mmCIF file of C-alpha atoms and ligand atoms in Angstrom:
data_model
loop_
_atom_site.group_PDB
_atom_site.id
_atom_site.type_symbol
_atom_site.label_atom_id
_atom_site.label_comp_id
_atom_site.label_asym_id
_atom_site.label_seq_id
_atom_site.Cartn_x
_atom_site.Cartn_y
_atom_site.Cartn_z
ATOM 1 C CA LEU I 1 32.965 125.698 15.466
ATOM 2 C CA ASN I 2 33.227 121.889 15.032
ATOM 3 C CA GLY I 3 34.422 121.594 18.576
ATOM 4 C CA ASP I 4 31.308 123.622 19.729
ATOM 5 C CA LYS I 5 29.108 121.279 17.829
ATOM 6 C CA SER I 6 30.206 118.142 19.443
ATOM 7 C CA LYS I 7 30.043 120.036 22.832
ATOM 8 C CA PHE I 8 26.324 120.886 22.239
ATOM 9 C CA LEU I 9 25.553 117.402 20.947
ATOM 10 C CA ALA I 10 27.240 115.826 23.995
ATOM 11 C CA LEU I 11 25.140 118.169 26.170
ATOM 12 C CA TYR I 12 21.857 117.190 24.338
ATOM 13 C CA GLU I 13 22.825 113.519 24.535
ATOM 14 C CA ARG I 14 23.566 113.712 28.289
ATOM 15 C CA GLU I 15 20.469 115.392 29.136
ATOM 16 C CA ARG I 16 18.379 113.271 26.969
ATOM 17 C CA MET I 17 19.690 110.299 28.810
ATOM 18 C CA LYS I 18 18.605 111.853 32.089
ATOM 19 C CA VAL I 19 15.178 112.486 30.764
ATOM 20 C CA GLU I 20 15.012 108.827 29.411
ATOM 21 C CA GLU I 21 15.818 107.493 32.954
ATOM 22 C CA ARG I 22 13.074 109.579 34.396
ATOM 23 C CA LEU I 23 10.668 108.612 31.724
ATOM 24 C CA ASN I 24 11.490 104.986 32.521
ATOM 25 C CA ASP I 25 10.521 105.450 36.139
ATOM 26 C CA ALA I 26 7.369 107.421 35.315
ATOM 27 C CA LEU I 27 5.176 104.421 34.632
ATOM 28 C CA LYS I 28 7.042 101.786 36.602
ATOM 29 C CA ASN I 29 5.178 99.625 39.169
ATOM 30 C CA ARG I 30 1.765 100.876 38.108
ATOM 31 C CA GLU I 31 -1.229 98.652 37.610
ATOM 32 C CA PRO I 32 -3.350 97.530 35.830
ATOM 33 C CA HIS I 33 -0.937 96.347 33.227
ATOM 34 C CA SER I 34 -3.667 96.475 30.706
ATOM 35 C CA LEU I 35 -3.496 100.421 31.095
ATOM 36 C CA TYR I 36 0.205 100.827 31.597
ATOM 37 C CA LYS I 37 1.750 98.313 29.253
ATOM 38 C CA PRO I 38 0.582 100.103 26.087
ATOM 39 C CA ALA I 39 1.568 103.426 27.560
ATOM 40 C CA VAL I 40 5.108 102.123 28.296
ATOM 41 C CA TYR I 41 5.144 100.778 24.719
ATOM 42 C CA ILE I 42 4.628 104.061 23.048
ATOM 43 C CA LEU I 43 6.874 105.926 25.624
ATOM 44 C CA LYS I 44 9.891 103.637 25.190
ATOM 45 C CA SER I 45 9.768 103.578 21.409
ATOM 46 C CA GLY I 46 12.614 106.019 20.885
ATOM 47 C CA GLY I 47 11.353 109.536 20.345
ATOM 48 C CA LYS I 48 13.632 112.378 19.803
ATOM 49 C CA ARG I 49 12.642 113.898 23.107
ATOM 50 C CA LEU I 50 12.863 117.456 21.586
ATOM 51 C CA ARG I 51 10.138 118.856 23.964
ATOM 52 C CA PRO I 52 11.754 117.925 27.151
ATOM 53 C CA LEU I 53 15.141 119.392 25.841
ATOM 54 C CA LEU I 54 13.406 122.705 25.046
ATOM 55 C CA VAL I 55 12.245 122.808 28.587
ATOM 56 C CA LEU I 56 15.764 122.116 29.925
ATOM 57 C CA PHE I 57 17.593 124.432 27.435
ATOM 58 C CA SER I 58 15.060 127.302 28.089
ATOM 59 C CA ALA I 59 15.596 126.815 31.878
ATOM 60 C CA LYS I 60 19.429 127.050 31.304
ATOM 61 C CA ALA I 61 19.015 130.068 29.042
ATOM 62 C CA ALA I 62 17.120 131.796 31.785
ATOM 63 C CA GLY I 63 19.851 131.264 34.265
ATOM 64 C CA GLY I 64 18.489 128.208 35.988
ATOM 65 C CA LYS I 65 19.571 124.708 36.553
ATOM 66 C CA PHE I 66 18.602 121.621 34.658
ATOM 67 C CA SER I 67 18.119 119.767 37.942
ATOM 68 C CA LYS I 68 14.982 121.936 38.640
ATOM 69 C CA ALA I 69 13.359 121.288 35.347
ATOM 70 C CA TYR I 70 13.511 117.486 34.949
ATOM 71 C CA ASN I 71 9.880 116.895 36.261
ATOM 72 C CA ALA I 72 8.404 119.362 33.837
ATOM 73 C CA ALA I 73 10.594 117.792 31.139
ATOM 74 C CA VAL I 74 9.058 114.487 31.784
ATOM 75 C CA ALA I 75 5.588 116.000 31.951
ATOM 76 C CA VAL I 76 5.770 117.538 28.547
ATOM 77 C CA GLU I 77 7.170 114.312 26.976
ATOM 78 C CA LEU I 78 4.275 112.465 28.438
ATOM 79 C CA LEU I 79 1.909 115.072 27.143
ATOM 80 C CA HIS I 80 3.489 114.824 23.784
ATOM 81 C CA ASN I 81 3.137 111.048 23.713
ATOM 82 C CA PHE I 82 -0.533 111.282 24.601
ATOM 83 C CA THR I 83 -1.022 113.488 21.544
ATOM 84 C CA LEU I 84 0.719 110.992 19.418
ATOM 85 C CA VAL I 85 -1.334 107.960 20.447
ATOM 86 C CA HIS I 86 -4.470 109.852 19.775
ATOM 87 C CA ASP I 87 -3.184 111.558 16.641
ATOM 88 C CA ASP I 88 -2.473 108.015 15.149
ATOM 89 C CA ILE I 89 -5.984 106.960 15.835
ATOM 90 C CA MET I 90 -7.289 110.144 14.039
ATOM 91 C CA ASP I 91 -4.859 109.779 11.109
ATOM 92 C CA ASN I 92 -5.354 106.167 10.599
ATOM 93 C CA ALA I 93 -1.618 105.620 11.135
ATOM 94 C CA ASP I 94 -0.256 102.101 11.412
ATOM 95 C CA LYS I 95 3.419 102.971 12.046
ATOM 96 C CA ARG I 96 5.176 105.286 14.630
ATOM 97 C CA ARG I 97 8.909 105.337 15.546
ATOM 98 C CA GLY I 98 9.387 102.244 13.515
ATOM 99 C CA ARG I 99 6.731 100.118 15.209
ATOM 100 C CA LEU I 100 2.981 99.471 15.074
ATOM 101 C CA THR I 101 0.979 102.287 16.517
ATOM 102 C CA VAL I 102 -0.625 101.532 19.870
ATOM 103 C CA HIS I 103 -4.150 101.203 18.475
ATOM 104 C CA LYS I 104 -2.859 98.584 15.872
ATOM 105 C CA LYS I 105 -0.638 96.681 18.261
ATOM 106 C CA TYR I 106 -3.487 96.692 20.901
ATOM 107 C CA ASP I 107 -6.927 97.998 20.017
ATOM 108 C CA LEU I 108 -8.819 101.270 19.799
ATOM 109 C CA SER I 109 -10.093 101.418 23.375
ATOM 110 C CA THR I 110 -6.781 100.405 24.785
ATOM 111 C CA ALA I 111 -5.043 103.225 22.915
ATOM 112 C CA ILE I 112 -7.641 105.902 23.872
ATOM 113 C CA LEU I 113 -7.134 105.038 27.505
ATOM 114 C CA ALA I 114 -3.397 104.614 27.283
ATOM 115 C CA GLY I 115 -3.240 108.148 25.918
ATOM 116 C CA ASP I 116 -5.483 109.458 28.668
ATOM 117 C CA SER I 117 -3.224 107.852 31.336
ATOM 118 C CA LEU I 118 -0.168 109.593 29.777
ATOM 119 C CA LEU I 119 -1.972 112.853 30.021
ATOM 120 C CA SER I 120 -2.838 112.206 33.642
ATOM 121 C CA VAL I 121 0.625 111.196 34.799
ATOM 122 C CA ALA I 122 1.936 114.265 32.921
ATOM 123 C CA TYR I 123 -0.011 116.395 35.383
ATOM 124 C CA GLU I 124 1.294 114.310 38.280
ATOM 125 C CA TYR I 125 4.857 115.168 37.245
ATOM 126 C CA LEU I 126 4.078 118.820 36.782
ATOM 127 C CA LEU I 127 2.673 119.027 40.149
ATOM 128 C CA LYS I 128 5.815 117.396 41.849
ATOM 129 C CA ASP I 129 7.503 120.606 42.026
ATOM 130 C CA SER I 130 5.916 123.355 44.067
ATOM 131 C CA GLY I 131 8.033 126.251 42.912
ATOM 132 C CA ASP I 132 6.997 129.859 43.055
ATOM 133 C CA HIS I 133 5.850 129.585 39.402
ATOM 134 C CA LEU I 134 3.714 126.493 39.686
ATOM 135 C CA LYS I 135 0.764 128.592 38.654
ATOM 136 C CA GLU I 136 2.336 129.965 35.486
ATOM 137 C CA VAL I 137 3.654 126.431 34.674
ATOM 138 C CA LEU I 138 0.246 124.939 34.960
ATOM 139 C CA ASP I 139 -1.451 127.745 33.069
ATOM 140 C CA SER I 140 0.974 127.416 30.248
ATOM 141 C CA PHE I 141 0.750 123.600 30.108
ATOM 142 C CA THR I 142 -2.998 123.686 30.138
ATOM 143 C CA HIS I 143 -3.050 126.359 27.474
ATOM 144 C CA GLY I 144 -0.742 124.220 25.311
ATOM 145 C CA LEU I 145 -3.073 121.317 25.649
ATOM 146 C CA VAL I 146 -6.153 123.292 24.685
ATOM 147 C CA GLU I 147 -4.369 124.610 21.616
ATOM 148 C CA VAL I 148 -3.244 121.090 20.532
ATOM 149 C CA CYS I 149 -6.978 120.108 20.619
ATOM 150 C CA GLU I 150 -8.139 122.978 18.780
ATOM 151 C CA GLY I 151 -5.306 122.497 16.201
ATOM 152 C CA GLN I 152 -6.061 118.822 15.844
ATOM 153 C CA SER I 153 -9.665 119.649 15.279
ATOM 154 C CA MET I 154 -8.741 122.105 12.495
ATOM 155 C CA ASP I 155 -6.437 119.570 10.962
ATOM 156 C CA LYS I 156 -9.327 117.031 10.634
ATOM 157 C CA ASP I 157 -11.911 119.824 9.504
ATOM 158 C CA PHE I 158 -9.319 120.884 6.725
ATOM 159 C CA GLU I 159 -9.407 117.348 5.302
ATOM 160 C CA LEU I 160 -12.968 118.050 4.078
ATOM 161 C CA LEU I 161 -12.537 121.633 2.965
ATOM 162 C CA ASN I 162 -12.072 122.546 -0.623
ATOM 163 C CA GLU I 163 -10.261 125.761 0.079
ATOM 164 C CA VAL I 164 -7.642 126.161 2.713
ATOM 165 C CA SER I 165 -5.396 129.115 2.588
ATOM 166 C CA ILE I 166 -1.643 129.047 3.632
ATOM 167 C CA ASN I 167 -2.570 131.501 6.427
ATOM 168 C CA GLU I 168 -5.230 129.092 7.719
ATOM 169 C CA TYR I 169 -2.694 126.240 7.577
ATOM 170 C CA ILE I 170 -0.118 128.215 9.525
ATOM 171 C CA LEU I 171 -2.784 129.002 12.191
ATOM 172 C CA MET I 172 -3.668 125.306 12.425
ATOM 173 C CA ILE I 173 0.024 124.222 12.920
ATOM 174 C CA GLU I 174 0.564 127.016 15.356
ATOM 175 C CA LYS I 175 -2.043 125.247 17.453
ATOM 176 C CA LYS I 176 -1.372 121.594 16.780
ATOM 177 C CA THR I 177 2.446 121.799 17.008
ATOM 178 C CA ALA I 178 4.002 125.178 17.605
ATOM 179 C CA ALA I 179 1.920 125.859 20.774
ATOM 180 C CA MET I 180 3.529 122.862 22.533
ATOM 181 C CA ALA I 181 7.074 123.971 21.648
ATOM 182 C CA GLU I 182 6.272 127.461 22.832
ATOM 183 C CA MET I 183 4.956 125.977 25.955
ATOM 184 C CA CYS I 184 8.067 123.981 26.632
ATOM 185 C CA CYS I 185 10.098 127.042 26.361
ATOM 186 C CA ILE I 186 7.875 129.088 28.641
ATOM 187 C CA ILE I 187 7.696 126.333 31.265
ATOM 188 C CA GLY I 188 11.515 126.126 31.250
ATOM 189 C CA ALA I 189 11.838 129.816 31.512
ATOM 190 C CA ASN I 190 9.305 130.198 34.344
ATOM 191 C CA ILE I 191 11.092 127.299 36.421
ATOM 192 C CA ALA I 192 14.275 129.473 36.067
ATOM 193 C CA CYS I 193 12.293 132.482 37.327
ATOM 194 C CA ALA I 194 13.035 134.276 34.107
ATOM 195 C CA SER I 195 12.355 137.934 33.384
ATOM 196 C CA LYS I 196 9.285 138.961 31.288
ATOM 197 C CA GLN I 197 11.665 139.762 28.360
ATOM 198 C CA GLU I 198 13.456 136.441 28.619
ATOM 199 C CA ILE I 199 10.126 134.565 28.714
ATOM 200 C CA LYS I 200 8.916 136.422 25.632
ATOM 201 C CA ALA I 201 12.188 135.679 23.730
ATOM 202 C CA LEU I 202 12.058 132.043 24.528
ATOM 203 C CA ALA I 203 8.318 131.827 23.747
ATOM 204 C CA GLY I 204 8.951 133.466 20.407
ATOM 205 C CA PHE I 205 11.709 130.998 19.582
ATOM 206 C CA GLY I 206 9.689 127.989 20.666
ATOM 207 C CA LYS I 207 6.667 129.072 18.488
ATOM 208 C CA ASN I 208 8.659 129.616 15.306
ATOM 209 C CA ILE I 209 10.813 126.531 15.694
ATOM 210 C CA GLY I 210 7.502 124.731 16.157
ATOM 211 C CA ILE I 211 6.205 126.065 12.932
ATOM 212 C CA ALA I 212 9.365 125.190 11.014
ATOM 213 C CA PHE I 213 9.253 121.672 12.798
ATOM 214 C CA GLN I 214 5.629 120.923 11.528
ATOM 215 C CA ILE I 215 6.415 122.023 7.927
ATOM 216 C CA GLN I 216 9.480 119.856 7.994
ATOM 217 C CA ASP I 217 7.338 116.965 9.255
ATOM 218 C CA ASP I 218 5.093 117.598 6.276
ATOM 219 C CA LEU I 219 8.163 117.526 4.033
ATOM 220 C CA LEU I 220 9.556 114.442 5.562
ATOM 221 C CA ASP I 221 6.087 112.706 5.183
ATOM 222 C CA ILE I 222 6.666 112.559 1.345
ATOM 223 C CA SER I 223 10.491 112.704 1.098
ATOM 224 C CA ALA I 224 11.904 110.739 3.994
ATOM 225 C CA ASN I 225 13.413 107.268 4.016
ATOM 226 C CA GLU I 226 10.755 105.179 5.720
ATOM 227 C CA SER I 227 13.014 103.051 8.041
ATOM 228 C CA GLU I 228 14.747 106.431 9.323
ATOM 229 C CA PHE I 229 11.446 108.312 9.534
ATOM 230 C CA GLY I 230 9.711 105.551 11.425
ATOM 231 C CA LYS I 231 6.340 106.454 10.037
ATOM 232 C CA PHE I 232 4.591 105.473 6.868
ATOM 233 C CA VAL I 233 5.861 107.669 4.005
ATOM 234 C CA GLY I 234 3.009 109.207 1.856
ATOM 235 C CA GLY I 235 0.613 108.916 4.743
ATOM 236 C CA ASP I 236 -0.504 112.528 4.406
ATOM 237 C CA LEU I 237 -1.508 112.160 0.684
ATOM 238 C CA VAL I 238 -3.459 108.955 1.470
ATOM 239 C CA GLU I 239 -5.369 110.655 4.384
ATOM 240 C CA GLY I 240 -5.998 113.713 2.129
ATOM 241 C CA LYS I 241 -4.212 116.061 4.613
ATOM 242 C CA LYS I 242 -3.925 119.782 3.861
ATOM 243 C CA THR I 243 -0.138 119.921 4.337
ATOM 244 C CA TYR I 244 2.044 122.800 3.349
ATOM 245 C CA LEU I 245 3.181 120.812 0.275
ATOM 246 C CA PHE I 246 -0.327 119.887 -0.828
ATOM 247 C CA LEU I 247 -1.527 123.532 -0.476
ATOM 248 C CA LYS I 248 1.463 124.904 -2.474
ATOM 249 C CA ALA I 249 0.987 122.246 -5.114
ATOM 250 C CA LEU I 250 -2.614 123.300 -5.436
ATOM 251 C CA GLU I 251 -1.638 126.911 -5.705
ATOM 252 C CA LYS I 252 1.218 126.359 -8.199
ATOM 253 C CA SER I 253 -0.274 123.583 -10.562
ATOM 254 C CA LYS I 254 -2.189 124.248 -13.756
ATOM 255 C CA GLY I 255 -4.380 122.252 -16.178
ATOM 256 C CA LYS I 256 -4.345 118.368 -15.694
ATOM 257 C CA ASP I 257 -2.102 118.614 -12.615
ATOM 258 C CA LYS I 258 -4.347 120.961 -10.783
ATOM 259 C CA LYS I 259 -7.393 118.681 -11.752
ATOM 260 C CA ASP I 260 -5.425 115.779 -10.127
ATOM 261 C CA PHE I 261 -4.821 117.661 -6.925
ATOM 262 C CA ARG I 262 -8.415 118.898 -6.788
ATOM 263 C CA GLY I 263 -9.334 115.203 -7.260
ATOM 264 C CA ILE I 264 -7.450 114.365 -4.080
ATOM 265 C CA ILE I 265 -9.749 116.638 -2.155
ATOM 266 C CA GLU I 266 -12.884 115.262 -3.792
ATOM 267 C CA ARG I 267 -11.861 111.580 -3.222
ATOM 268 C CA LYS I 268 -10.594 112.431 0.338
ATOM 269 C CA GLY I 269 -7.180 111.050 -0.265
ATOM 270 C CA ILE I 270 -5.202 108.858 -2.750
ATOM 271 C CA LYS I 271 -4.618 105.102 -3.077
ATOM 272 C CA LEU I 272 -1.303 103.668 -1.950
ATOM 273 C CA ASP I 273 -0.005 103.072 -5.507
ATOM 274 C CA GLU I 274 -0.577 106.652 -6.500
ATOM 275 C CA ILE I 275 2.006 107.967 -3.987
ATOM 276 C CA PRO I 276 4.900 107.883 -6.439
ATOM 277 C CA LYS I 277 2.938 109.789 -8.897
ATOM 278 C CA PHE I 278 2.027 112.642 -6.697
ATOM 279 C CA LYS I 279 5.587 112.736 -5.178
ATOM 280 C CA ALA I 280 6.812 113.246 -8.747
ATOM 281 C CA LEU I 281 4.344 116.121 -9.253
ATOM 282 C CA TYR I 282 5.366 117.678 -5.983
ATOM 283 C CA CYS I 283 9.012 117.507 -7.350
ATOM 284 C CA LYS I 284 8.000 118.878 -10.652
ATOM 285 C CA LEU I 285 6.210 121.820 -9.181
ATOM 286 C CA GLY I 286 9.177 122.501 -6.808
ATOM 287 C CA VAL I 287 7.061 122.512 -3.699
ATOM 288 C CA LEU I 288 9.710 120.418 -1.886
ATOM 289 C CA GLU I 289 12.098 123.427 -2.228
ATOM 290 C CA ASP I 290 9.201 125.707 -1.196
ATOM 291 C CA ALA I 291 8.791 123.839 1.958
ATOM 292 C CA ARG I 292 12.550 124.017 2.572
ATOM 293 C CA ASP I 293 12.556 127.714 2.212
ATOM 294 C CA GLU I 294 9.680 128.114 4.664
ATOM 295 C CA ILE I 295 11.399 125.884 7.220
ATOM 296 C CA ILE I 296 14.590 128.050 6.958
ATOM 297 C CA ARG I 297 12.539 131.202 7.112
ATOM 298 C CA TYR I 298 10.774 130.231 10.323
ATOM 299 C CA SER I 299 13.966 128.830 11.888
ATOM 300 C CA ASN I 300 15.668 132.108 11.216
ATOM 301 C CA LYS I 301 12.726 133.966 12.649
ATOM 302 C CA ALA I 302 12.985 131.701 15.771
ATOM 303 C CA LEU I 303 16.690 132.556 16.184
ATOM 304 C CA SER I 304 16.024 136.267 15.742
ATOM 305 C CA LYS I 305 14.012 136.150 18.981
ATOM 306 C CA LEU I 306 16.936 135.185 21.115
ATOM 307 C CA LYS I 307 18.730 138.520 21.281
ATOM 308 C CA TYR I 308 17.426 139.102 24.862
ATOM 309 C CA LEU I 309 19.272 135.972 26.209
ATOM 310 C CA LYS I 310 22.074 136.993 28.508
ATOM 311 C CA LYS I 311 24.744 134.577 27.393
ATOM 312 C CA GLN I 312 26.111 134.001 23.900
ATOM 313 C CA GLU I 313 26.803 130.214 24.756
ATOM 314 C CA ASP I 314 23.067 129.880 25.123
ATOM 315 C CA ARG I 315 22.222 131.548 21.905
ATOM 316 C CA GLU I 316 24.859 129.186 20.211
ATOM 317 C CA LEU I 317 23.170 126.149 21.784
ATOM 318 C CA PHE I 318 19.897 127.220 20.340
ATOM 319 C CA ILE I 319 21.523 127.854 16.957
ATOM 320 C CA TRP I 320 23.095 124.442 17.117
ATOM 321 C CA LEU I 321 19.680 122.838 17.995
ATOM 322 C CA THR I 322 17.910 124.683 15.335
ATOM 323 C CA ASP I 323 20.537 123.648 12.722
ATOM 324 C CA SER I 324 20.269 119.960 13.739
ATOM 325 C CA LEU I 325 16.455 120.179 13.452
ATOM 326 C CA ILE I 326 16.655 121.550 9.915
ATOM 327 C CA LYS I 327 18.983 118.614 9.041
ATOM 328 C CA ARG I 328 17.032 115.914 10.715
ATOM 329 C CA ASN I 329 15.675 112.920 8.784
ATOM 330 C CA ARG I 330 13.083 111.711 11.293
HETATM 331 C C1 IPE P 401 5.615 114.115 15.908
HETATM 332 O O1 IPE P 401 6.671 114.777 16.663
HETATM 333 C C2 IPE P 401 4.487 114.974 15.932
HETATM 334 C C3 IPE P 401 4.669 116.250 15.290
HETATM 335 C C4 IPE P 401 4.315 117.325 15.849
HETATM 336 C C5 IPE P 401 5.156 116.503 13.839
HETATM 337 P P1 IPE P 401 8.162 114.294 16.855
HETATM 338 O O2 IPE P 401 8.743 114.298 15.398
HETATM 339 O O3 IPE P 401 8.931 115.140 17.771
HETATM 340 O O4 IPE P 401 8.061 112.769 17.292
HETATM 341 P P2 IPE P 401 9.036 111.944 18.203
HETATM 342 O O5 IPE P 401 8.704 112.265 19.562
HETATM 343 O O6 IPE P 401 10.450 112.339 17.964
HETATM 344 O O7 IPE P 401 8.753 110.485 17.776
HETATM 345 C C1 IPE P 402 0.545 115.934 14.590
HETATM 346 O O1 IPE P 402 0.664 116.277 13.205
HETATM 347 C C2 IPE P 402 0.583 117.026 15.540
HETATM 348 C C3 IPE P 402 0.235 116.479 16.844
HETATM 349 C C4 IPE P 402 -0.408 117.148 17.673
HETATM 350 C C5 IPE P 402 0.459 115.149 17.355
HETATM 351 P P1 IPE P 402 1.000 114.941 12.296
HETATM 352 O O2 IPE P 402 -0.327 114.112 12.345
HETATM 353 O O3 IPE P 402 1.580 115.426 11.011
HETATM 354 O O4 IPE P 402 2.068 114.210 13.239
HETATM 355 P P2 IPE P 402 2.763 112.904 12.690
HETATM 356 O O5 IPE P 402 3.403 112.981 11.417
HETATM 357 O O6 IPE P 402 1.655 111.771 12.626
HETATM 358 O O7 IPE P 402 3.779 112.491 13.660
HETATM 359 MG MG1 MG P 403 -2.246 114.524 12.630
HETATM 360 MG MG1 MG P 404 -0.328 111.988 12.249
HETATM 361 MG MG1 MG P 405 3.101 114.410 9.891
#
């Protein structure tokens, strides 16, 4: 099993480097610099490149070649980076991937437009291939983007709501995060001319892994080591986000603790120096473990969708990927 693990890691790294090379080319020799310099700044700041790898692995699992999926892989990473730049504006975030966010490094208008340019070039890359399934690929990409906008809007709306249920939270993260993971798997599958059954299996995997991924992002937001995480730890509490941990804490707490959590909603967030107190409350209430349990539950649900894949080796690759995601610290 250990041998297999290093085999999958080597495959991931090899393909990640290929995506990296193509991302480097994507914005090369373009003008004006005022537009592309900040776009390159975010793009080359060292993301995990999970979404392009989902495209590539899904194409492989549907019997296709990596080589046919690189342009789409680049497109989804560009789209992802667009969402990050705009998300950081919306979330008042100063730090991303261990660096200043684009709107902090430059300014607001620069960041808005840099985001727009990333989205535009993403479509350019998607349209580079004229395979039989271009219509499906474009449909899926566009649907993913619409979902992200809806999810992000819900995320902002939730900041101001007194009552948000866990079900509503799940719907919100299905849209803001899981829809894009699902989209990546569907695009990869379509490029490889997958059967309906394979597309459905990979889509189900992507969606559930995306839900697990966002709950884990919520967990890392309070529990991570900041230099590894690359983002400001505690930011969700400061912004008054309705994360999985926050909603669980609200549900489980009693008396004074519950009043304190209610107070966060009233005050629309907390002060920086209150982060340790609320982290301690999260620990006391056991919501970090609750989040862990949910991450594992959705990860297993994701893996259960893969029974229609033809090759055991591809299933094992996704098992490895899921396992590495659960263990990630950034
Ligand atoms: C961050 O995505 C946004 C979320 C959906 C949580 P990633 O954690 O994949 O960010 P990078 O691309 O690796 O920086
Ligand atoms: C963002 O969720 C999801 C996106 C669509 C970008 P978060 O706001 O939690 O992502 P991070 O933590 O800032 O990366
Ligand atoms: Mg956000
Ligand atoms: Mg954010
Ligand atoms: Mg987050």
